[in-house]
Amino acid sequence: MASSGSSLPVAAIGLEKLKRVRRDVPWFKGIAASSAASAILLLAAITAVVTFRAWPAYREFGLGFLWSRQWNPITDRYGALPLIFGTLTSSLLALALATPLGLGVAIFLSEDLLPAKVRVVFGFVVELLAAIPSVIYGLWGIATIIPLTTDVGRWLFAHFHTVPLFSTPPVGPGMLPASIVLAIMILPTIAALSRSSLRNVPGAFVEGAYALGATRWEVLLQITLPSAWTGIFGAIILALGRAMGETMALAMLVGNSNRISPSLLAPANTISSLLANSFGEASGVQLSALMYLSFILMAMTLLINFAAQGMLNRPSRWERLRS
Amino acid sequence: MSPEATASGTLPAKPFMLRRRWSLRGAFNATMNGVIALTTLLAVIPLFSVLYMVIAKGAAHFRFSMLWQLPPGAGMEGGGFGNALVGTLVIVALAAALSVPLGVTAAVYLTEIGHRGWFSSAVRFATKILSGLPSILAGVFVFATVVATTRKFSLFAGALALAVLMLPIITLATEEALLRVPRALREAAFAMGATTSQAVWQVIVPAARSSILTGISLAVARAAGETAPLIFTALFSDYWIKNLLEPTASMSVLIYNFSGVPYENQLNLAWSASLVLIAVVLVTNIAAQFVSRRR
């Protein structure tokens, strides 16, 4: 009881007086508080367990694990570089594809170019993209995107094989199809969050600019987008975190080859898809090495999520100006 | 589309008609309008392509007997995904039974008890971070704690992994729903002499019931499609479930297992299973959207 008195906002003080009338069910607040604490405990437990389990591999391979290039269950030597490379490349590539599209969708749906009802439908369709299970994206990617990228890749390889990006013949699964499907999967995140931060820009700013005779795109580029920039950037960072953790679609499309290749057409591997493929039957040093990889993935995504939450919660420029 | 583009010069009443009909600004504006319209079209294509493929390929070989038959062996004909369907239902139900009470109570603490204290801020932050946790790490966590100690892949472990993923979604959705309950309802409840728990369970939560249920069903739909947390917790099984402590089949893992096989029949089964899974997930999502938009 004592904890709630000082922490309530000023506006709720009246409520607090009303509440003092009768004694409540014993432990009600305690139970509620411990449920709330479960999120913190869970986060702490996940961090602790993964760190603890990764420790043997850290003792064995040290920090050199991060830049060692081999992943060899036969000799029991493991290194994370091909997987870190694959994770970063696929998610950055997906981000590069999804950001312009997602931002375009966000702008299109927050402007009045179409009647409001049509925009609701489009917005809903984009949201449904986020609802499709990742494993179905994988299956769809195998059936549609891989044939497409194989054809395009063959042409690219035939004409541009001197360019490192296209220096290997396409074999089906690879970095390119995986990144394309990944881009589709993170697009709704970018679109939805950017849209809500575009929507929060005060109408007076926009109206003022229109009143000065600016065109729609002058307003967008000089007023709306700069004002909403913090939120949009947060959305992009959050999408990056999602992309790095995405597992099934990548496990099905990326080709699962633990080699570093500059070519987009070559198969690669990511941390999460290696985990998905080899966790079930791993033991001993390999299991610990996989835990070390989990730790790296966790560190990367937690860091990025911290940053994204910081960006999304930060008051944007106009809010700081107003206060 | 833009004021410039629609200006035909025949409506003298509008002030912007006085401008030159063609200008670099106007052309840039119209081009960019076209560009974002194009991006939006491009963005909705994948959804329709996925739906088309799943319906075309899934329905082509669909038989109702698939819903109650066991998966076929490699190279065998017939069969279905009955055990996977039951497995997904049981795993998700158990995950919901674990995460819903915890998530709703946590949200009640956040809005009705702690509100703006440092503890609530910490909980809120941890919940948001958890909601961004890669789903495979939930599987890794449960593998390292439950599977490694019981030395067994089990339905229970799978449900636990899904519950870890559902908890933050449910907490955040419920918190948002409770915040939308008008303050007047709380005042009325407390003025009648209700204790906090009476006000919460008899007035505030029932008032937010439909939005809370929307949030829960979205979390359930998401969990039903999750694969990564299940592949090394619940694993897979070719038989019906006998108890909660055995490896259990699920729809998503079945799709994954059968997606990479060279056997026509199993591959077709993966598509038909996708059709069933996507129907459940999308219907839940659309229904949830419909309920939450109507109010």
mmCIF file of C-alpha atoms in Angstrom, chain A residues 14-177:
data_model
loop_
_atom_site.group_PDB
_atom_site.id
_atom_site.type_symbol
_atom_site.label_atom_id
_atom_site.label_comp_id
_atom_site.label_asym_id
_atom_site.label_seq_id
_atom_site.Cartn_x
_atom_site.Cartn_y
_atom_site.Cartn_z
ATOM 1 C CA GLY A 14 -8.434 11.883 -5.707
ATOM 2 C CA LEU A 15 -8.694 8.199 -6.546
ATOM 3 C CA GLU A 16 -6.195 7.341 -3.857
ATOM 4 C CA LYS A 17 -8.374 9.038 -1.218
ATOM 5 C CA LEU A 18 -11.415 7.083 -2.368
ATOM 6 C CA LYS A 19 -9.451 3.835 -2.171
ATOM 7 C CA ARG A 20 -8.659 4.143 1.514
ATOM 8 C CA VAL A 21 -12.173 3.167 2.597
ATOM 9 C CA ARG A 22 -11.849 -0.591 3.004
ATOM 10 C CA ARG A 23 -9.124 -3.170 3.368
ATOM 11 C CA ASP A 24 -8.432 -5.048 0.198
ATOM 12 C CA VAL A 25 -8.037 -8.775 -0.390
ATOM 13 C CA PRO A 26 -4.762 -9.664 1.313
ATOM 14 C CA TRP A 27 -1.801 -10.036 -1.062
ATOM 15 C CA PHE A 28 -3.695 -8.626 -4.034
ATOM 16 C CA LYS A 29 -1.090 -5.964 -4.667
ATOM 17 C CA GLY A 30 1.706 -8.372 -3.884
ATOM 18 C CA ILE A 31 0.464 -10.883 -6.422
ATOM 19 C CA ALA A 32 -0.017 -8.206 -9.053
ATOM 20 C CA ALA A 33 3.450 -6.818 -8.357
ATOM 21 C CA SER A 34 5.051 -10.230 -8.630
ATOM 22 C CA SER A 35 3.285 -10.873 -11.946
ATOM 23 C CA ALA A 36 4.688 -7.580 -13.125
ATOM 24 C CA ALA A 37 8.117 -8.577 -11.856
ATOM 25 C CA SER A 38 8.000 -11.745 -13.963
ATOM 26 C CA ALA A 39 8.927 -9.775 -17.079
ATOM 27 C CA ILE A 40 12.083 -8.463 -15.408
ATOM 28 C CA LEU A 41 12.903 -11.871 -13.932
ATOM 29 C CA LEU A 42 12.365 -13.578 -17.263
ATOM 30 C CA LEU A 43 14.649 -11.155 -19.069
ATOM 31 C CA ALA A 44 17.271 -11.595 -16.352
ATOM 32 C CA ALA A 45 16.901 -15.392 -16.420
ATOM 33 C CA ILE A 46 17.275 -15.594 -20.196
ATOM 34 C CA THR A 47 20.385 -13.415 -20.086
ATOM 35 C CA ALA A 48 21.851 -15.403 -17.192
ATOM 36 C CA VAL A 49 21.120 -18.864 -18.629
ATOM 37 C CA VAL A 50 22.477 -18.083 -22.084
ATOM 38 C CA THR A 51 25.603 -16.454 -20.617
ATOM 39 C CA PHE A 52 26.170 -19.349 -18.218
ATOM 40 C CA ARG A 53 25.793 -21.958 -20.946
ATOM 41 C CA ALA A 54 28.031 -20.071 -23.336
ATOM 42 C CA TRP A 55 30.818 -19.912 -20.741
ATOM 43 C CA PRO A 56 32.524 -23.248 -21.631
ATOM 44 C CA ALA A 57 32.805 -22.182 -25.268
ATOM 45 C CA TYR A 58 34.132 -18.804 -24.211
ATOM 46 C CA ARG A 59 36.792 -20.551 -22.125
ATOM 47 C CA GLU A 60 37.647 -22.757 -25.081
ATOM 48 C CA PHE A 61 37.691 -20.229 -27.915
ATOM 49 C CA GLY A 62 37.896 -16.858 -26.179
ATOM 50 C CA LEU A 63 37.052 -13.686 -28.034
ATOM 51 C CA GLY A 64 38.749 -15.142 -31.114
ATOM 52 C CA PHE A 65 35.447 -16.969 -31.663
ATOM 53 C CA LEU A 66 34.125 -13.689 -33.024
ATOM 54 C CA TRP A 67 36.533 -13.551 -35.951
ATOM 55 C CA SER A 68 37.356 -17.201 -36.532
ATOM 56 C CA ARG A 69 36.028 -18.353 -39.885
ATOM 57 C CA GLN A 70 35.567 -22.079 -39.468
ATOM 58 C CA TRP A 71 32.571 -23.988 -38.191
ATOM 59 C CA ASN A 72 33.620 -27.616 -38.118
ATOM 60 C CA PRO A 73 31.748 -30.219 -36.022
ATOM 61 C CA ILE A 74 34.250 -32.911 -37.056
ATOM 62 C CA THR A 75 37.321 -31.240 -35.597
ATOM 63 C CA ASP A 76 35.168 -29.480 -32.976
ATOM 64 C CA ARG A 77 36.586 -26.077 -33.895
ATOM 65 C CA TYR A 78 34.055 -23.300 -34.057
ATOM 66 C CA GLY A 79 34.069 -19.670 -35.095
ATOM 67 C CA ALA A 80 31.289 -17.159 -35.506
ATOM 68 C CA LEU A 81 32.485 -14.838 -38.254
ATOM 69 C CA PRO A 82 30.584 -16.395 -41.217
ATOM 70 C CA LEU A 83 27.402 -16.371 -39.157
ATOM 71 C CA ILE A 84 27.802 -12.839 -37.853
ATOM 72 C CA PHE A 85 28.600 -11.772 -41.409
ATOM 73 C CA GLY A 86 25.508 -13.566 -42.747
ATOM 74 C CA THR A 87 23.247 -12.150 -40.050
ATOM 75 C CA LEU A 88 24.447 -8.585 -40.574
ATOM 76 C CA THR A 89 24.464 -8.773 -44.370
ATOM 77 C CA SER A 90 21.025 -10.313 -44.702
ATOM 78 C CA SER A 91 19.414 -7.936 -42.235
ATOM 79 C CA LEU A 92 21.104 -4.814 -43.610
ATOM 80 C CA LEU A 93 20.195 -5.826 -47.152
ATOM 81 C CA ALA A 94 16.606 -6.451 -46.078
ATOM 82 C CA LEU A 95 16.592 -3.092 -44.308
ATOM 83 C CA ALA A 96 17.891 -1.350 -47.438
ATOM 84 C CA LEU A 97 15.037 -2.877 -49.443
ATOM 85 C CA ALA A 98 12.311 -2.430 -46.835
ATOM 86 C CA THR A 99 13.062 1.106 -45.629
ATOM 87 C CA PRO A 100 12.159 3.018 -48.823
ATOM 88 C CA LEU A 101 9.115 0.816 -49.370
ATOM 89 C CA GLY A 102 7.930 0.966 -45.773
ATOM 90 C CA LEU A 103 8.459 4.706 -45.568
ATOM 91 C CA GLY A 104 6.624 5.161 -48.869
ATOM 92 C CA VAL A 105 3.698 3.146 -47.535
ATOM 93 C CA ALA A 106 3.705 5.124 -44.282
ATOM 94 C CA ILE A 107 3.637 8.455 -46.120
ATOM 95 C CA PHE A 108 1.053 7.289 -48.633
ATOM 96 C CA LEU A 109 -1.265 6.087 -45.883
ATOM 97 C CA SER A 110 -0.887 9.167 -43.708
ATOM 98 C CA GLU A 111 -1.545 11.651 -46.530
ATOM 99 C CA ASP A 112 -4.977 12.246 -48.014
ATOM 100 C CA LEU A 113 -4.192 11.023 -51.500
ATOM 101 C CA LEU A 114 -6.874 8.362 -51.260
ATOM 102 C CA PRO A 115 -10.222 8.367 -49.457
ATOM 103 C CA ALA A 116 -9.854 7.421 -45.782
ATOM 104 C CA LYS A 117 -11.747 4.156 -46.221
ATOM 105 C CA VAL A 118 -9.445 2.915 -48.967
ATOM 106 C CA ARG A 119 -6.433 3.837 -46.851
ATOM 107 C CA VAL A 120 -7.805 1.790 -43.949
ATOM 108 C CA VAL A 121 -7.996 -1.237 -46.244
ATOM 109 C CA PHE A 122 -4.436 -0.750 -47.521
ATOM 110 C CA GLY A 123 -3.173 -0.246 -43.977
ATOM 111 C CA PHE A 124 -4.907 -3.430 -42.919
ATOM 112 C CA VAL A 125 -3.421 -5.423 -45.787
ATOM 113 C CA VAL A 126 0.068 -4.245 -44.861
ATOM 114 C CA GLU A 127 -0.586 -5.197 -41.233
ATOM 115 C CA LEU A 128 -1.677 -8.678 -42.307
ATOM 116 C CA LEU A 129 1.768 -9.129 -43.865
ATOM 117 C CA ALA A 130 3.079 -9.142 -40.312
ATOM 118 C CA ALA A 131 0.602 -11.837 -39.288
ATOM 119 C CA ILE A 132 1.710 -14.476 -41.789
ATOM 120 C CA PRO A 133 3.808 -17.111 -40.009
ATOM 121 C CA SER A 134 7.488 -17.041 -40.841
ATOM 122 C CA VAL A 135 7.526 -20.702 -41.877
ATOM 123 C CA ILE A 136 4.893 -19.967 -44.535
ATOM 124 C CA TYR A 137 7.034 -17.129 -45.875
ATOM 125 C CA GLY A 138 9.816 -19.690 -46.115
ATOM 126 C CA LEU A 139 7.662 -22.135 -48.063
ATOM 127 C CA TRP A 140 6.405 -19.344 -50.314
ATOM 128 C CA GLY A 141 9.947 -18.113 -50.844
ATOM 129 C CA ILE A 142 11.087 -21.572 -51.920
ATOM 130 C CA ALA A 143 8.246 -21.752 -54.442
ATOM 131 C CA THR A 144 8.288 -18.201 -55.847
ATOM 132 C CA ILE A 145 11.295 -16.085 -54.892
ATOM 133 C CA ILE A 146 13.999 -18.715 -55.378
ATOM 134 C CA PRO A 147 13.006 -19.525 -59.006
ATOM 135 C CA LEU A 148 12.862 -15.774 -59.652
ATOM 136 C CA THR A 149 16.239 -14.953 -58.123
ATOM 137 C CA THR A 150 17.768 -18.009 -59.795
ATOM 138 C CA ASP A 151 16.685 -16.772 -63.227
ATOM 139 C CA VAL A 152 17.745 -13.203 -62.568
ATOM 140 C CA GLY A 153 20.931 -14.469 -60.919
ATOM 141 C CA ARG A 154 21.845 -16.592 -63.909
ATOM 142 C CA TRP A 155 21.563 -13.557 -66.143
ATOM 143 C CA LEU A 156 23.544 -11.411 -63.704
ATOM 144 C CA PHE A 157 26.239 -14.073 -63.410
ATOM 145 C CA ALA A 158 26.457 -14.438 -67.186
ATOM 146 C CA HIS A 159 26.867 -10.714 -67.778
ATOM 147 C CA PHE A 160 28.425 -9.328 -64.606
ATOM 148 C CA HIS A 161 30.440 -12.167 -63.077
ATOM 149 C CA THR A 162 33.439 -9.867 -62.776
ATOM 150 C CA VAL A 163 31.523 -7.833 -60.196
ATOM 151 C CA PRO A 164 32.148 -9.497 -56.797
ATOM 152 C CA LEU A 165 28.452 -9.179 -55.882
ATOM 153 C CA PHE A 166 27.496 -11.527 -58.704
ATOM 154 C CA SER A 167 30.650 -13.613 -58.856
ATOM 155 C CA THR A 168 29.110 -17.034 -58.200
ATOM 156 C CA PRO A 169 26.515 -18.941 -60.200
ATOM 157 C CA PRO A 170 23.127 -19.063 -58.439
ATOM 158 C CA VAL A 171 22.404 -22.412 -56.778
ATOM 159 C CA GLY A 172 18.880 -21.694 -55.619
ATOM 160 C CA PRO A 173 18.936 -20.764 -51.959
ATOM 161 C CA GLY A 174 21.203 -17.844 -51.137
ATOM 162 C CA MET A 175 21.666 -14.406 -49.650
ATOM 163 C CA LEU A 176 19.537 -12.654 -52.273
ATOM 164 C CA PRO A 177 16.240 -14.599 -51.955
#
